[in-house]
Every structure is written in C-alpha cells, then in structure tokens.
CSV table of C-alpha atoms in Angstrom, one decimal:
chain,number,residue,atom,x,y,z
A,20,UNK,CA,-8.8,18.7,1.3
A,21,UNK,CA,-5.5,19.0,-0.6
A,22,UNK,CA,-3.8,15.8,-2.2
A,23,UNK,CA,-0.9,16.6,-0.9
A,24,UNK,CA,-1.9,16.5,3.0
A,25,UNK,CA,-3.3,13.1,2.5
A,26,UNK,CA,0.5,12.3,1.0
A,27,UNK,CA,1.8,13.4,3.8
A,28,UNK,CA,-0.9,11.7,6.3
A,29,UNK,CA,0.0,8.5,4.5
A,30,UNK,CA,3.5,8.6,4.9
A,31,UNK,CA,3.0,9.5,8.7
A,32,UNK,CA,1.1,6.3,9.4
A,33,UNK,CA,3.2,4.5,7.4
A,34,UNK,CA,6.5,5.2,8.8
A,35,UNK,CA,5.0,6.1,12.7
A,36,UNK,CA,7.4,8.6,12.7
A,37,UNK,CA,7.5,12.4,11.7
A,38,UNK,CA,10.9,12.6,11.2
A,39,UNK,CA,11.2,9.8,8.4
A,40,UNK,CA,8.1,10.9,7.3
A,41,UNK,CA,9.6,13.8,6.5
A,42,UNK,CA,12.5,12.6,4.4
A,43,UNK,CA,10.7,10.3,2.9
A,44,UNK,CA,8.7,12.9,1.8
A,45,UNK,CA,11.3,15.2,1.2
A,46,UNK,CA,10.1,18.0,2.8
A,47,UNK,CA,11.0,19.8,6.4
A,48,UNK,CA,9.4,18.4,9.4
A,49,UNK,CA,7.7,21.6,10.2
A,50,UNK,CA,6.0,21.4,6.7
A,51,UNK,CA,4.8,18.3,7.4
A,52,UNK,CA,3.5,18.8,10.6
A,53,UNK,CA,1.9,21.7,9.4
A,54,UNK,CA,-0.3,19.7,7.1
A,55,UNK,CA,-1.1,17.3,9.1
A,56,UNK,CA,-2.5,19.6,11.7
A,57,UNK,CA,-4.2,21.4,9.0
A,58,UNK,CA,-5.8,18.1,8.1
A,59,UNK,CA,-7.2,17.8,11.4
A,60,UNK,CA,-8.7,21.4,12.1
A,61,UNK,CA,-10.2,20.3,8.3
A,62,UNK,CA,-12.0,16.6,9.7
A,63,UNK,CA,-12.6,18.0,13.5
A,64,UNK,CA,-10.7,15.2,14.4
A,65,UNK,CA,-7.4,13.8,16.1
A,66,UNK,CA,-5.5,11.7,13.5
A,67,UNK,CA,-2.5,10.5,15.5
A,68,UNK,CA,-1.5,10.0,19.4
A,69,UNK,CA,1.8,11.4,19.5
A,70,UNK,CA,4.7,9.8,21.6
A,71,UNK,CA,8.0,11.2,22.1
A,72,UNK,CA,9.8,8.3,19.8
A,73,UNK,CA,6.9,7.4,17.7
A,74,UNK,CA,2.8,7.9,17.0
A,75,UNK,CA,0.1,5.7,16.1
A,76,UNK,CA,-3.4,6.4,14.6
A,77,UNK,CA,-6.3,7.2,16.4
A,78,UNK,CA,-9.8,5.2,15.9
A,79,UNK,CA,-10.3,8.4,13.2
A,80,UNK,CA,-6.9,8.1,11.5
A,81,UNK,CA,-7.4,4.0,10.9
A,82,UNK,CA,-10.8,5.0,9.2
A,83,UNK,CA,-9.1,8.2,7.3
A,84,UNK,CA,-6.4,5.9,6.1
A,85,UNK,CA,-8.0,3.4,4.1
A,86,UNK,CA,-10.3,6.4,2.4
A,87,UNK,CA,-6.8,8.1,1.6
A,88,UNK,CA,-4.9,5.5,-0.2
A,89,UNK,CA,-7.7,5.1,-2.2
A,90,UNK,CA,-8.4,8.6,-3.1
A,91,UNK,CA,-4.7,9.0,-3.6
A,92,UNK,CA,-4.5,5.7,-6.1
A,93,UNK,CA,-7.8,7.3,-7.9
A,94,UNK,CA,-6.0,10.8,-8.5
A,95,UNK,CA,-2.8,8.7,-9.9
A,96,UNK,CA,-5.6,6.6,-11.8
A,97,UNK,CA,-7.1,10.0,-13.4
A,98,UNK,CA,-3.7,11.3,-14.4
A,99,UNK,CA,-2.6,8.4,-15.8
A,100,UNK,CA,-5.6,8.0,-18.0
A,101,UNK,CA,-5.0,11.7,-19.4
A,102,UNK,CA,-1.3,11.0,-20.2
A,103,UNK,CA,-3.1,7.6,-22.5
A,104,UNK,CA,-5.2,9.4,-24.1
A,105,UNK,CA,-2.4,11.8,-25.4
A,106,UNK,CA,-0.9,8.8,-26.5
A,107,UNK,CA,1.5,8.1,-23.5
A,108,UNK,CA,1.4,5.3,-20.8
A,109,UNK,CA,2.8,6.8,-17.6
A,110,UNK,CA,2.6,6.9,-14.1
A,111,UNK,CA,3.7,4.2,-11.5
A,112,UNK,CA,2.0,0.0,-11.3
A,113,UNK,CA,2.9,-1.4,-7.6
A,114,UNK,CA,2.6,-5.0,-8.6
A,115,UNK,CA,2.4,-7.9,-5.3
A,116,UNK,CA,2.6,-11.6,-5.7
A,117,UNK,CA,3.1,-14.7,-4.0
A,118,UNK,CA,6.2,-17.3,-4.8
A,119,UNK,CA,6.0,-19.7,-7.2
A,120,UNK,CA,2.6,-19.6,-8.8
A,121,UNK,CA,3.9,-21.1,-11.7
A,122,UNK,CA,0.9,-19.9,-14.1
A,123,UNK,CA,2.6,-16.4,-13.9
A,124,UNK,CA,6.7,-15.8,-14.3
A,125,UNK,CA,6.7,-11.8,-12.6
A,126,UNK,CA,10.3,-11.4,-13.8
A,127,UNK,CA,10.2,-11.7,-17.6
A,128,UNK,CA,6.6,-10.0,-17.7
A,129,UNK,CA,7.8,-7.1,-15.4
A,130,UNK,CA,10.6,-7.0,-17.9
A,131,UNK,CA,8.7,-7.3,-21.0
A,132,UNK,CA,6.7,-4.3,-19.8
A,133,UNK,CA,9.2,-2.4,-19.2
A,134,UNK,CA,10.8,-2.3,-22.2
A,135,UNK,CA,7.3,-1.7,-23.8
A,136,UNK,CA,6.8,1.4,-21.6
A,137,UNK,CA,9.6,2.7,-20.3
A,138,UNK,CA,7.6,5.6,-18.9
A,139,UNK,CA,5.9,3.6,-16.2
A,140,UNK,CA,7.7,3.5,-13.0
A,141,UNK,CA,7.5,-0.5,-11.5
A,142,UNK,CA,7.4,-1.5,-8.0
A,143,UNK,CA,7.3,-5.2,-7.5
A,144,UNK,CA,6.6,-6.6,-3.6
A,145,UNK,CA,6.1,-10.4,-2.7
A,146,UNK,CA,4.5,-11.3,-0.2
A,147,UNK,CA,1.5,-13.8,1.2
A,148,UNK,CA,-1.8,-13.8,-0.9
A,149,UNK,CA,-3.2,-12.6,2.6
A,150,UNK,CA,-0.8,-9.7,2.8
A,151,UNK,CA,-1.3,-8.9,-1.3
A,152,UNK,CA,-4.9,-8.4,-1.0
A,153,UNK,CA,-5.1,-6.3,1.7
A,154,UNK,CA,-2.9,-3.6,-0.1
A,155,UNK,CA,-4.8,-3.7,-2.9
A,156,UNK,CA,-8.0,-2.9,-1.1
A,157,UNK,CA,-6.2,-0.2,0.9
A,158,UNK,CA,-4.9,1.1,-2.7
A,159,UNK,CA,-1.2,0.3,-2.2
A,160,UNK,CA,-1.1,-2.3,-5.0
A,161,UNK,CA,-2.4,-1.9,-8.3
A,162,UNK,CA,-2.6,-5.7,-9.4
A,163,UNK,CA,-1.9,-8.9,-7.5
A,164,UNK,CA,-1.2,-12.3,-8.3
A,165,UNK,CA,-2.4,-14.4,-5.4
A,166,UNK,CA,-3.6,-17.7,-4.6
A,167,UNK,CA,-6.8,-17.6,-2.0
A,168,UNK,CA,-9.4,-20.1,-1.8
A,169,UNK,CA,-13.5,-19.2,-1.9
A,170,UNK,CA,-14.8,-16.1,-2.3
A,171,UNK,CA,-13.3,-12.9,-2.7
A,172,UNK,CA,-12.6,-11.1,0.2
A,173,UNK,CA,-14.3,-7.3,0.7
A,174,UNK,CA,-13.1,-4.5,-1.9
A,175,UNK,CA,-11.0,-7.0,-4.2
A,176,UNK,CA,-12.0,-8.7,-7.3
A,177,UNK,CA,-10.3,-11.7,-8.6
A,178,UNK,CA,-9.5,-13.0,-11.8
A,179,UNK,CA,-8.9,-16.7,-12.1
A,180,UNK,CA,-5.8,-17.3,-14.1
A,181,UNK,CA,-5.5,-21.3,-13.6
A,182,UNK,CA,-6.2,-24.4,-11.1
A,183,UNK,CA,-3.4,-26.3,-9.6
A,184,UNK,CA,-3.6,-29.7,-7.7
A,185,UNK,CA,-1.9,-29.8,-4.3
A,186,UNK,CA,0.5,-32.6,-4.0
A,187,UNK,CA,2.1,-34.1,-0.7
A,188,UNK,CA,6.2,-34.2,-0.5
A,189,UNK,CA,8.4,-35.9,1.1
A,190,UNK,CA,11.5,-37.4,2.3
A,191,UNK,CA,11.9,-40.5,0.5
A,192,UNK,CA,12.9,-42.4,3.8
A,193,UNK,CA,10.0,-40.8,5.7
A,194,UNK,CA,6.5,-41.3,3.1
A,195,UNK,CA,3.5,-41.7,4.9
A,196,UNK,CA,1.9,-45.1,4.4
A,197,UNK,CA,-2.0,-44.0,4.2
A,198,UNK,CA,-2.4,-40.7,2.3
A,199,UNK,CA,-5.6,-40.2,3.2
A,200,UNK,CA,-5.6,-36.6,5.3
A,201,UNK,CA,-7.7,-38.1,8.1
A,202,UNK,CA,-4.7,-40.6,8.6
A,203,UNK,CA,-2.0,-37.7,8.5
A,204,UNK,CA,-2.8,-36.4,11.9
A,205,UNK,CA,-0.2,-37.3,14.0
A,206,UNK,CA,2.3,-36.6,11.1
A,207,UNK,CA,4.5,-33.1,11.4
A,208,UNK,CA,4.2,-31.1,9.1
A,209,UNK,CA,6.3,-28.1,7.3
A,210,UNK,CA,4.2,-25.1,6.1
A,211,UNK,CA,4.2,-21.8,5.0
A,212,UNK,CA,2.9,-18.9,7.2
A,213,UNK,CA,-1.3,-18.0,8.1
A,214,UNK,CA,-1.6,-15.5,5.1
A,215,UNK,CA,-0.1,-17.7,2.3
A,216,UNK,CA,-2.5,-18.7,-0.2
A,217,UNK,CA,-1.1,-22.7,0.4
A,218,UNK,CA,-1.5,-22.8,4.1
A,219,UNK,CA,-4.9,-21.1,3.7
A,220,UNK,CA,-5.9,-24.3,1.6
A,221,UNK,CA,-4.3,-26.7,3.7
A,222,UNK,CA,-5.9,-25.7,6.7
A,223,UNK,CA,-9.0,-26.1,5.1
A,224,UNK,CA,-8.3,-29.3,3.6
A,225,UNK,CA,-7.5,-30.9,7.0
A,226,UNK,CA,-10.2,-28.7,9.0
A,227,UNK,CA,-12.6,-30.6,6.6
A,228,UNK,CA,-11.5,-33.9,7.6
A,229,UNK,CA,-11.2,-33.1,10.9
A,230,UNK,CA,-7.6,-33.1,11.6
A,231,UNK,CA,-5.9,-30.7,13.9
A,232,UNK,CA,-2.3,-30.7,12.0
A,233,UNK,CA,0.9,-30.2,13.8
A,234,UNK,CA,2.6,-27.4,11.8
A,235,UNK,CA,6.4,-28.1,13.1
A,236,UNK,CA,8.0,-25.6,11.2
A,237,UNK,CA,6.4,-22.8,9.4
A,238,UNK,CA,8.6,-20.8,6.6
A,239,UNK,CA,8.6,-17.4,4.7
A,240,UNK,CA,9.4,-18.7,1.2
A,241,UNK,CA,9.7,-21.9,-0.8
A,242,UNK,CA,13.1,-22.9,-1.3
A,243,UNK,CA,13.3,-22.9,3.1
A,244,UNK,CA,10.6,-25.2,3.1
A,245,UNK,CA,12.0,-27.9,1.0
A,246,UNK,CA,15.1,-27.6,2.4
A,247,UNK,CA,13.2,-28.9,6.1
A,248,UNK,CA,11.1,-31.2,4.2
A,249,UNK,CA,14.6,-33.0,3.0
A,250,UNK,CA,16.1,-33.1,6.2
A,251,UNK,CA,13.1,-35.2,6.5
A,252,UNK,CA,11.7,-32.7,9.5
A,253,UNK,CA,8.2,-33.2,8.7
A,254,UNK,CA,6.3,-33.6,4.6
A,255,UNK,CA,4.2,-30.5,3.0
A,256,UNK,CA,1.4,-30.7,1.3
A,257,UNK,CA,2.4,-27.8,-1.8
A,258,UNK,CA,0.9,-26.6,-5.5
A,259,UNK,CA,2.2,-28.7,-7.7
A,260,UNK,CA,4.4,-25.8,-9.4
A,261,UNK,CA,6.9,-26.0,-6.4
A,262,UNK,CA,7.1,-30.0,-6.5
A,263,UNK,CA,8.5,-29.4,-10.0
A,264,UNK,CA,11.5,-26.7,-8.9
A,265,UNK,CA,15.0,-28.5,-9.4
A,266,UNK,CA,15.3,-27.9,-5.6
A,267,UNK,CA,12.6,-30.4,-5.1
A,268,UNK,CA,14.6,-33.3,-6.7
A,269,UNK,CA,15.0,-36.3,-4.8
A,270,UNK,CA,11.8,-35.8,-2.9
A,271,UNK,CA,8.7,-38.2,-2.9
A,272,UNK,CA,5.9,-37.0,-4.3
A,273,UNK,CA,2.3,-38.0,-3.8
A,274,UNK,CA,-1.3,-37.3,-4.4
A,275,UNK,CA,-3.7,-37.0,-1.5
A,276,UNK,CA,-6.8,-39.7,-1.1
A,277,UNK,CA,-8.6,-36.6,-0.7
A,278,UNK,CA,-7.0,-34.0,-2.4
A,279,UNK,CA,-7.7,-30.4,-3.2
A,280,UNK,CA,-7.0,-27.7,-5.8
A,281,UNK,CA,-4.8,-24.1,-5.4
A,282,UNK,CA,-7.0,-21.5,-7.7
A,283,UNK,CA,-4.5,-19.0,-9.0
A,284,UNK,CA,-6.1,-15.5,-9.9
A,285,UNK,CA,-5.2,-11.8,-10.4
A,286,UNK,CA,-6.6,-9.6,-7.8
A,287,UNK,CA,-7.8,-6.3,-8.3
A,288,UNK,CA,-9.4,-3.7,-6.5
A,289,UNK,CA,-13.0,-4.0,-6.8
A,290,UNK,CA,-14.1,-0.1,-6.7
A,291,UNK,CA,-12.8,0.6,-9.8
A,292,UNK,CA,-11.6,-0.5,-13.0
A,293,UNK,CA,-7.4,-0.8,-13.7
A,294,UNK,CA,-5.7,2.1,-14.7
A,295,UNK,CA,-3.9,2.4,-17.6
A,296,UNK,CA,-1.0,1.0,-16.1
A,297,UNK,CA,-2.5,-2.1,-15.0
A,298,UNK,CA,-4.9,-2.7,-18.0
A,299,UNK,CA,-1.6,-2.9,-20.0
A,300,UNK,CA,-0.4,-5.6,-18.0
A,301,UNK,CA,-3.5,-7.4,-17.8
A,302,UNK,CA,-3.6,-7.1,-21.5
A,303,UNK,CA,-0.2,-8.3,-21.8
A,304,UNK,CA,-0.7,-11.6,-19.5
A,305,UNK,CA,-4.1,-12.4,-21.3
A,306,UNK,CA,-1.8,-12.5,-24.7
A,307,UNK,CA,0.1,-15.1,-22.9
C-alpha cells in the first residue's frame, strides 16, 4: 500500500469531490482516480459511492480513513525524527485550540516558534474542544489546547495545563437575585455551541442540579457572546479568562452558589508519542 494512494484517498474524502481533490493535490484527475481504484482492487473493497456532483465513503472507506490519517501522520512523524537527529527540526505541526483559554496565548507562542525553527511549516485551526479532539485522534492535529471536562475521550491523551473557575455574567440591569443554579432555571441563557469545552461544563453543571437551561442564543466565538449578554438577552456562565477581556467591561460578574471549574489541558494523540515538531512546542510551553 503506497503513501501516496492513502494521500490521495484522504484528500478525496475530504473534499467529496474528485475534481478538487485533484487540484488540491496537484495532480490530473485521471491520476488520482487511478490510485484510488488501485487502492481498492488492493483492500477488495469499495471506498466511495460515487455521484455525478459529489461521493461519499462507504461503511469501508469511514473505517480506512481514520487508519490512514494516522499512518500518514506516523510517516510525517518518522521523517521528521530523521531530519532531528541530523540536527534539523522540520516537517509541518497542525496546531487546534479553543478561544480564550487564557493559560495559553497561541499567537506569541506560534510566533516564538517560528522564529526558532523556521523550517517547520505551522498550521493553526480554532475551533471547539469537541471538534480539536477529534482531529487529533483521526491524526489531523498534532497538538491541541482544549478545555473538556472528565476523562479523556478514546485515542487522545491530555495534559492538564491549569484550572479555571466558571463565573456567571451579566447585564448589570438584569443580575439574577439567587445564584444558586437550581434557582437559574427559568433564566435565558447565552452559550456557546455542543462541542465547546464551556458548554460541555455548563451542561453538566446544571444537568447535576437538575435544571433543564433555556439556551436562547448559542454563539461561535467569545466576543459574540458578550456582545448578547450586554444587550442584556440572557447571562452566561464563562471561564473566568473571558470575564477579564476589556470587551467584558461593564458587565456584572458573579460566582455561582454551586460553582464549577474549566480544566485547561494539551491534547495529544494517545498512540504515540509527539514528534519532533510538537515535542518542541510542548518543551517551549513547559518553559513558560
């Protein structure tokens, strides 16, 4: 099985689409096609369900796809650990993270790193801790800075980097008199989507006390959300690094009766150890 048809595989389920496959991959369609076909007289197996506009994988292609990514990341792993021990640091780190974790600042580290080795090509995605630690255990991220509560999901390990308290915000006009979460359950609330590492906590918070919360509005990023919460549209219960943004000035802020705590941590995949790459960086935030 060449490296090269699992490439191409990849890029096929990723895009659903020969065609930008193809250019992503800069190669001619045929090519491409040609591997993949080759791929499946290899694994006896059908890999896609090809439509006229688009394909999607078959039962065998979802289970060939997780297997790929991470073959593909251990091949970049292997040549990346030759290249240190002839004294160079090269390669690619794909790096996820969710907003505002406060504990970790991705721009000046990214930056830092960079100019340490500029041989090491960065990718930077953010996204929900949800989201983060799935691409790591399908290989697509090397290291992620996420906020989950409990246990580590399947195929990722996680590094605790810090433990923030969740605080309640809101409008100044519109601050719940009790503050004990039981007594918040006809209040609306604004909140981040299922597969941030906040809302995960929150929903366990009030889930242990019962409550069925009203999630008004739910937002993609942190500067949205207090803008609702001072148009007084409902309160938010947030890690305390986004109470302290200057955006959040003016707002009331609160502890809960009953409060709970946002565990920040790095999450790697748990099949192997970092490459060179990401060692580095770990290296570099432990120094911190």
């Amino acid at each position: 099985m060449e490296l090269r048809h699992l490439e191409y595989f990849v890029a096929v389920a990723e895009e659903r689409h020969f065609t930008r496959a193809a250019e992503r991959m800069r190669v001619a369609q045929s090519g491409l096609s040609a591997s993949i076909k080759a791929l499946e007289r290899e694994l006896d197996a059908e890999l896609f369900v090809r439509h006229t506009r688009r394909v999607r994988l078959t039962d065998a292609g979802r289970a060939l796809l997780t297997e790929a990514n991470r073959t593909l990341a251990s091949a970049a792993a292997a040549r990346e650990a030759v290249a240190a021990v002839r004294g160079l640091l090269r390669g690619s780190l794909a790096v996820g993270t969710e907003q505002c974790l406060g504990v970790i600042d991705p721009p000046p580290l990214l930056a830092s790193f960079r100019r340490a080795h500029p041989g090491v090509e960065i990718s930077l995605r953010y996204a929900g801790s949800g989201h983060i630690v799935e691409e790591i255990r399908q290989g697509r991220l090397n290291v992620g800075f996420v906020a989950l509560p409990g246990a580590a999901p399947e195929g990722v390990r996680l590094e605790p980097l810090a433990t923030e308290e969740m605080l309640l915000l809101a409008h100044p006009d519109h601050v719940p008199a009790d503050l004990d979460p039981a007594a918040l359950a006809g209040a609306d609330f604004v909140d981040f989507r299922p597969d941030w590492g906040a809302r995960k906590v929150n929903d366990q918070l009030f889930a242990r006390h019962g409550v069925d919360r009203r999630v008004s509005v739910e937002v993609n990023d942190v500067h949205t959300l207090l803008d609702f919460v001072h148009q007084g549209l409902g309160i938010a219960v947030v890690p305390a690094p986004v109470t302290r943004k200057p955006h959040a000035s003016g707002l009331h802020v609160a502890r809960l009766a009953a409060g709970a705590s946002w565990q920040v941590s790095v999450a790697l995949p748990a099949s192997a150890p970092p490459g060179p790459a990401a060692g580095e960086l770990l290296r570099m935030i432990s120094s911190l």
